[in-house]
PDB file of C-alpha atoms in Angstrom:
ATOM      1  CA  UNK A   1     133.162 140.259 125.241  1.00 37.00           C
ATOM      2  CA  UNK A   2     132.623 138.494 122.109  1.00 42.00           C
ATOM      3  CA  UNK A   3     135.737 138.846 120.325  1.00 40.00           C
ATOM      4  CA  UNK A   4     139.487 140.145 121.578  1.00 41.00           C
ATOM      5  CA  UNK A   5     139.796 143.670 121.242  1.00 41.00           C
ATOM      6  CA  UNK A   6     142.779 145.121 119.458  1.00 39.00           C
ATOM      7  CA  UNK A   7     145.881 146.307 121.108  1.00 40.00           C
ATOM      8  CA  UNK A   8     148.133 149.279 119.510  1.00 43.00           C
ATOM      9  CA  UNK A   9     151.218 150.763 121.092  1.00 42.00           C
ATOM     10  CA  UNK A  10     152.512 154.191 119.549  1.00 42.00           C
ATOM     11  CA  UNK A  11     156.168 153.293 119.608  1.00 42.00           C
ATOM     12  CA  UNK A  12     158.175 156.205 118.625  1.00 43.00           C
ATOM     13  CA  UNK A  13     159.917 156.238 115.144  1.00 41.00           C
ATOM     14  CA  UNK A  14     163.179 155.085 114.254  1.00 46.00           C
ATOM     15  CA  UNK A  15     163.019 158.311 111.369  1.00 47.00           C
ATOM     16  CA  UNK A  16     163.663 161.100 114.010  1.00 48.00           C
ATOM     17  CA  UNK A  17     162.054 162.846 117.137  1.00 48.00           C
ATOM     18  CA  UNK A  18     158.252 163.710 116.720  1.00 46.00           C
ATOM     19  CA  UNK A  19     156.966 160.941 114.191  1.00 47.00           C
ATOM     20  CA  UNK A  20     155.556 157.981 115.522  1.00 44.00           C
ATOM     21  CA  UNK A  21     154.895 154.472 114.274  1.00 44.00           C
ATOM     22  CA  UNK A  22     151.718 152.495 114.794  1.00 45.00           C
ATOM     23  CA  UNK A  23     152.717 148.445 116.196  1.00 47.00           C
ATOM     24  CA  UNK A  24     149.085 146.414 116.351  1.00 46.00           C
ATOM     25  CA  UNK A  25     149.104 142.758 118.053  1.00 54.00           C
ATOM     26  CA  UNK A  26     148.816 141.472 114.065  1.00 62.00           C
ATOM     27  CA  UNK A  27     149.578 142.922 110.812  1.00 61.00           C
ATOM     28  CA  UNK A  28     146.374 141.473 109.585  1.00 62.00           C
ATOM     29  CA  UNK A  29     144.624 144.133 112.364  1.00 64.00           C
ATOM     30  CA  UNK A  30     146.281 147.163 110.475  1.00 64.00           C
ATOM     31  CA  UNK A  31     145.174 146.090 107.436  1.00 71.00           C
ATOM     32  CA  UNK A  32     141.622 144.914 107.956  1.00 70.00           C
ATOM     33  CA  UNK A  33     140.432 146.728 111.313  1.00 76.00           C
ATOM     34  CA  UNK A  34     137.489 144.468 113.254  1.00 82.00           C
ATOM     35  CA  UNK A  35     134.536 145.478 112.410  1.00 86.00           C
ATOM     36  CA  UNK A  36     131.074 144.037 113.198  1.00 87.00           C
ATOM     37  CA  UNK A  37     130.452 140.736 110.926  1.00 87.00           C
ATOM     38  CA  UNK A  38     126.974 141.241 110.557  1.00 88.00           C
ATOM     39  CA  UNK A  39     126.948 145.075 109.309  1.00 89.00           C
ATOM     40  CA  UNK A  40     130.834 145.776 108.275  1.00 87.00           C
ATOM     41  CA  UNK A  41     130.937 148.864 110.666  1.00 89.00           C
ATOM     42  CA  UNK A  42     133.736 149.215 112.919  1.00 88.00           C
ATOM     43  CA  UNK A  43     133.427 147.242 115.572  1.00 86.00           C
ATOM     44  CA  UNK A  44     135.777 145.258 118.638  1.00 83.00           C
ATOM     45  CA  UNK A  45     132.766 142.472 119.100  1.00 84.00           C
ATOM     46  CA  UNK A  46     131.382 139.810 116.827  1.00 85.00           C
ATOM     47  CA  UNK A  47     128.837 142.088 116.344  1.00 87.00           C
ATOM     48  CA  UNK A  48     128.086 145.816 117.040  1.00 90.00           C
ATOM     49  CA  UNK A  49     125.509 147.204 119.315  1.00 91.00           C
ATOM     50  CA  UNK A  50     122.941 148.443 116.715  1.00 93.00           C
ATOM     51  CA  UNK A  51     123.270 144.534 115.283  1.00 92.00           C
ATOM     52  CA  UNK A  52     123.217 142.922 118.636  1.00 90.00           C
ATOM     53  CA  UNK A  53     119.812 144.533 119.771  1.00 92.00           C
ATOM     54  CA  UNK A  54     118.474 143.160 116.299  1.00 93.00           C
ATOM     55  CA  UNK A  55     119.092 139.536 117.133  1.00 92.00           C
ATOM     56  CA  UNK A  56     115.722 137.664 118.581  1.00 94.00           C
ATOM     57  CA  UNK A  57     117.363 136.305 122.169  1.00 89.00           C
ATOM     58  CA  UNK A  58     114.713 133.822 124.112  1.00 87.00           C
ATOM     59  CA  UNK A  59     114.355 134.092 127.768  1.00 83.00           C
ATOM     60  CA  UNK A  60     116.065 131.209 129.593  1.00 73.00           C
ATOM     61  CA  UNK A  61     112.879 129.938 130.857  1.00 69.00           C
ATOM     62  CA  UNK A  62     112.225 130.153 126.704  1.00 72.00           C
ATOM     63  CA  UNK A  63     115.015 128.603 125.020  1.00 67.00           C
ATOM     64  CA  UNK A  64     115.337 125.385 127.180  1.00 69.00           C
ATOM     65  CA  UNK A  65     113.301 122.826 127.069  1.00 73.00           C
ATOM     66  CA  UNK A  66     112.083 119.334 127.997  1.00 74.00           C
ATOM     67  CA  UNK A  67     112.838 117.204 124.707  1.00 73.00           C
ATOM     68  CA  UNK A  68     110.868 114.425 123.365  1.00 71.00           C
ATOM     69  CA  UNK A  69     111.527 111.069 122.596  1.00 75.00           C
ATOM     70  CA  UNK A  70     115.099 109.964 123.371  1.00 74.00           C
ATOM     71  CA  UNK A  71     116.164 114.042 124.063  1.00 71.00           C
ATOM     72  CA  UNK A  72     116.524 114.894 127.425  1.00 74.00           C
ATOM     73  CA  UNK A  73     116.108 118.748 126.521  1.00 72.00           C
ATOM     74  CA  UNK A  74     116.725 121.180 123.585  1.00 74.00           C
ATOM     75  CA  UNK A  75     118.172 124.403 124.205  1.00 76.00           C
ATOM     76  CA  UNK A  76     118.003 127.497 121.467  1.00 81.00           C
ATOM     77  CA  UNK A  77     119.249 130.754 122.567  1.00 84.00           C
ATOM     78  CA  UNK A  78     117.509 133.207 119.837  1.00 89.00           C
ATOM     79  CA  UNK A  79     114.500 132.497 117.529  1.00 91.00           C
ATOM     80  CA  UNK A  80     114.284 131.230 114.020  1.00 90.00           C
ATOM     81  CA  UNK A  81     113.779 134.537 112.937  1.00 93.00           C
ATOM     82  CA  UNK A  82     115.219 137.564 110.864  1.00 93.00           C
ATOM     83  CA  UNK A  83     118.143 138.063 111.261  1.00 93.00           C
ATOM     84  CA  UNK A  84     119.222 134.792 112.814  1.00 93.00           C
ATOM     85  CA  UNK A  85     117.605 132.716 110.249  1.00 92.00           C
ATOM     86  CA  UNK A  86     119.598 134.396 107.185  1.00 91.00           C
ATOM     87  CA  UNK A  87     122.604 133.910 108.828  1.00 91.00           C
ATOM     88  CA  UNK A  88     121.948 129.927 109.547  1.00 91.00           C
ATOM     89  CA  UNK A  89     120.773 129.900 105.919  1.00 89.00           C
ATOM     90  CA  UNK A  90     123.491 131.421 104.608  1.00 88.00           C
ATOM     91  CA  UNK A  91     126.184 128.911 106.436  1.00 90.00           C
ATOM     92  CA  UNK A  92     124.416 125.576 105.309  1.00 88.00           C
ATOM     93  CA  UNK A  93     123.841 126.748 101.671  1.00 84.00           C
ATOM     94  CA  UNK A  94     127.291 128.607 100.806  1.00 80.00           C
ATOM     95  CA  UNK A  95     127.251 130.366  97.289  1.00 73.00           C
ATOM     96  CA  UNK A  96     129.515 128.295  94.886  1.00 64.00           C
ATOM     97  CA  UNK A  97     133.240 128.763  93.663  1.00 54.00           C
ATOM     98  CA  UNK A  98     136.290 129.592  95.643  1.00 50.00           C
ATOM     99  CA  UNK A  99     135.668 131.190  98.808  1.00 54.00           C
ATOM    100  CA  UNK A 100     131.809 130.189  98.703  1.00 62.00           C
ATOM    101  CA  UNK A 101     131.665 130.110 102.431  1.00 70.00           C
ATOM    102  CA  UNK A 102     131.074 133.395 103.854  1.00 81.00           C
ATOM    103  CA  UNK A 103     133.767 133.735 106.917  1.00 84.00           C
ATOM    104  CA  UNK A 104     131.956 136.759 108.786  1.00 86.00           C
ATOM    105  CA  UNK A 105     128.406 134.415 108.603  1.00 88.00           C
ATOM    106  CA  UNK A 106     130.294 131.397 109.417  1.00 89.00           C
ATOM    107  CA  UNK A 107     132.068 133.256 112.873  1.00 89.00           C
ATOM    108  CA  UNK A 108     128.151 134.635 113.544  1.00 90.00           C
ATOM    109  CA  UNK A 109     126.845 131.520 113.462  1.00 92.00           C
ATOM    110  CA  UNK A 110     129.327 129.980 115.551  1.00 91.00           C
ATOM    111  CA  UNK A 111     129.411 132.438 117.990  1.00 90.00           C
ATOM    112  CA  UNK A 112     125.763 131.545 118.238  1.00 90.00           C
ATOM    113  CA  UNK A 113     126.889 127.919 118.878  1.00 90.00           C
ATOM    114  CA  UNK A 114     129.054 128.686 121.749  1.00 89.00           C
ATOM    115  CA  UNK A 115     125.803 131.114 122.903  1.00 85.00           C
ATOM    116  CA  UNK A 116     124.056 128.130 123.161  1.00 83.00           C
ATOM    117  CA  UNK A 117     126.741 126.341 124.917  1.00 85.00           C
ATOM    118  CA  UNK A 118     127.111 128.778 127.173  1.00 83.00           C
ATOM    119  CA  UNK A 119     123.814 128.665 128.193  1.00 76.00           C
ATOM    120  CA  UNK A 120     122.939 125.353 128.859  1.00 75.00           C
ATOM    121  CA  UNK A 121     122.842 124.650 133.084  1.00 74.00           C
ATOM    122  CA  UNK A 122     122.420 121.548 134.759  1.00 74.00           C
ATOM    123  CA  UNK A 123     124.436 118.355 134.320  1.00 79.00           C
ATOM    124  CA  UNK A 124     126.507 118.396 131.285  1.00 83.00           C
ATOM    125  CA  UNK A 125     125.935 115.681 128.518  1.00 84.00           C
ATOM    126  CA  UNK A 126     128.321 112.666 127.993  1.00 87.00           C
ATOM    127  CA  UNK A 127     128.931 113.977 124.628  1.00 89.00           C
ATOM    128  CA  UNK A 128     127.811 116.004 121.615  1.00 91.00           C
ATOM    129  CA  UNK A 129     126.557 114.737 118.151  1.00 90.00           C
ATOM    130  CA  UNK A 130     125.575 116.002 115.262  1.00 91.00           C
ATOM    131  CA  UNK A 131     122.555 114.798 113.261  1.00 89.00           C
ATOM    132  CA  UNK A 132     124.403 113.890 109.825  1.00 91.00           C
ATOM    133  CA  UNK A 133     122.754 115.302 106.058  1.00 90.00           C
ATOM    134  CA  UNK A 134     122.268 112.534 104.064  1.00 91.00           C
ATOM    135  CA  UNK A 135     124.954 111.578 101.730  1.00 90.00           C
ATOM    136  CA  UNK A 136     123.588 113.110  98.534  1.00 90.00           C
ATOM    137  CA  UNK A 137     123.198 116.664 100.763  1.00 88.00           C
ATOM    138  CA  UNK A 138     127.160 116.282 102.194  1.00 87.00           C
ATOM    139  CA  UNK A 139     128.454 115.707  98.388  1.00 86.00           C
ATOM    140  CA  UNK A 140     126.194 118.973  97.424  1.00 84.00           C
ATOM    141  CA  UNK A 141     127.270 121.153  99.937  1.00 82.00           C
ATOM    142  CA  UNK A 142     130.610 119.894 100.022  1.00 83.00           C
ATOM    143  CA  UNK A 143     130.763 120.124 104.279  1.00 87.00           C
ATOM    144  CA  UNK A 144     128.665 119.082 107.296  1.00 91.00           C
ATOM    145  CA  UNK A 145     127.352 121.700 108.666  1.00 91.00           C
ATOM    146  CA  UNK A 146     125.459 120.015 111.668  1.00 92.00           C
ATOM    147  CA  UNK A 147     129.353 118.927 112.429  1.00 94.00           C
ATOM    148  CA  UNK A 148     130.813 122.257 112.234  1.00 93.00           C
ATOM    149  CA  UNK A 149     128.442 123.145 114.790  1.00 93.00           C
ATOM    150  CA  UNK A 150     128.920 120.578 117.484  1.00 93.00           C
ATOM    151  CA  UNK A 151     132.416 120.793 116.907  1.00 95.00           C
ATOM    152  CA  UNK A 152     132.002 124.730 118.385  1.00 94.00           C
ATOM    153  CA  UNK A 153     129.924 123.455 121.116  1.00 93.00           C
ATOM    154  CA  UNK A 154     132.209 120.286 122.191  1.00 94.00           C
ATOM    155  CA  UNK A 155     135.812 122.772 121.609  1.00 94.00           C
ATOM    156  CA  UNK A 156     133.459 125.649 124.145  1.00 92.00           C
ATOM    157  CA  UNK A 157     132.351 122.675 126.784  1.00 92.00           C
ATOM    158  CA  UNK A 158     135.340 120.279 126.594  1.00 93.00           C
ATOM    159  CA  UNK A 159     133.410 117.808 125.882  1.00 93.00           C
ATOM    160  CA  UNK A 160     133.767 114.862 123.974  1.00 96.00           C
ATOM    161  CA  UNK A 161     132.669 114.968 120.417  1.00 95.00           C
ATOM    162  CA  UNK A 162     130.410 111.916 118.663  1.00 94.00           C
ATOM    163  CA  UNK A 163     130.553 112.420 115.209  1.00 93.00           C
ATOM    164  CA  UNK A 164     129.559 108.685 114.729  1.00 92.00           C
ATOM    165  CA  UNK A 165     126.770 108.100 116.931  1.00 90.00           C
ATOM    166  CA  UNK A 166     123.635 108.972 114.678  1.00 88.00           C
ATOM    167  CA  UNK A 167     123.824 108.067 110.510  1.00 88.00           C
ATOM    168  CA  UNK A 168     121.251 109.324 107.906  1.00 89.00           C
ATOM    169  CA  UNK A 169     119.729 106.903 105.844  1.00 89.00           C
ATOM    170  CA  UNK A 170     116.393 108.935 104.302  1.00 90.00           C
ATOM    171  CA  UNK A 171     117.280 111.370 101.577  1.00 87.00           C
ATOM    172  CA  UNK A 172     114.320 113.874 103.174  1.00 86.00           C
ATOM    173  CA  UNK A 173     113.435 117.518 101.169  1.00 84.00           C
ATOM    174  CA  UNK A 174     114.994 120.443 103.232  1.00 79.00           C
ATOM    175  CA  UNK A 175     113.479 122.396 105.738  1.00 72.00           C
ATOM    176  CA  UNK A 176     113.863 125.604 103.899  1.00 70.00           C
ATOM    177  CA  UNK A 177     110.968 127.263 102.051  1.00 60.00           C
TER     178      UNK A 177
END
């Protein structure tokens, strides 16, 4: 299970015999039932069932493996694809204003993140760290949303998080379009 499911009691009403009040675990529940983040129908998970069969999961033999260079190994759990990659897209270019960043894509996209996390086997790492924007991206966007990420993943593991360890130094175009 995804996310916690709700918990009502009927608790019987202090107005007289035969009416009956409603008590939920929040207040917030009552007033805003769950509902699936990626569709808005009601829903106890992160995502409903129509929604979940949409996203593009990789085998485990798939979405592990060897890395190059200095990477031990890389490990995706779904494919760049529709809908995955409008969520991603969505988190690391919020629109602008107050409340730019989209809560229900940021929880999807960190529920992927702890996905990942989950499935990674073998000997843990030491740590986990990001790979930084540049500078001129970070005062743009306003956040880091590499951090964010690893954050989910180190909070999921308990392990240490490196937010240090790499710095960007080339302003590069972004890997969108």
């Amino acid at each position: 299970m995804i996310a916690p499911k709700s918990h009502f009691a009927i608790l019987p009403s202090p107005r007289g015999p035969g009416e009956a009040i409603v008590e939920s675990q929040t207040w917030l529940e009552l007033l805003f039932p769950p509902s699936c983040s990626a569709c808005g129908r009601p829903s106890a998970d992160r995502l409903c069932l129509p929604c979940r069969q949409t996203v593009p999961w990789l085998e485990p033999g798939a979405a592990a493996r060897p890395g190059l260079g200095p990477l031990d190994g890389v490990l995706a759990p779904v494919a760049f694809a529709s809908p995955v990659r409008e969520w991603i897209l969505t988190f690391k270019y919020p629109r602008t204003g107050l409340f730019a960043q989209d809560a229900a894509i940021t929880g999807l996209v960190l529920w992927l993140a702890r996905a990942a996390a989950e499935g990674f086997e073998g000997s843990l790492p030491d740590c986990i760290t990001p790979v930084p924007c540049h500078p001129r991206r970070f005062r743009k966007r306003g956040f880091e949303p590499a951090y964010r990420l690893a954050l989910e993943i180190a909070r999921h593991r308990g392990l240490p998080l490196e937010p240090r360890l790499l710095r960007r130094v080339r302003h590069t175009p972004t890997q969108t379009g």
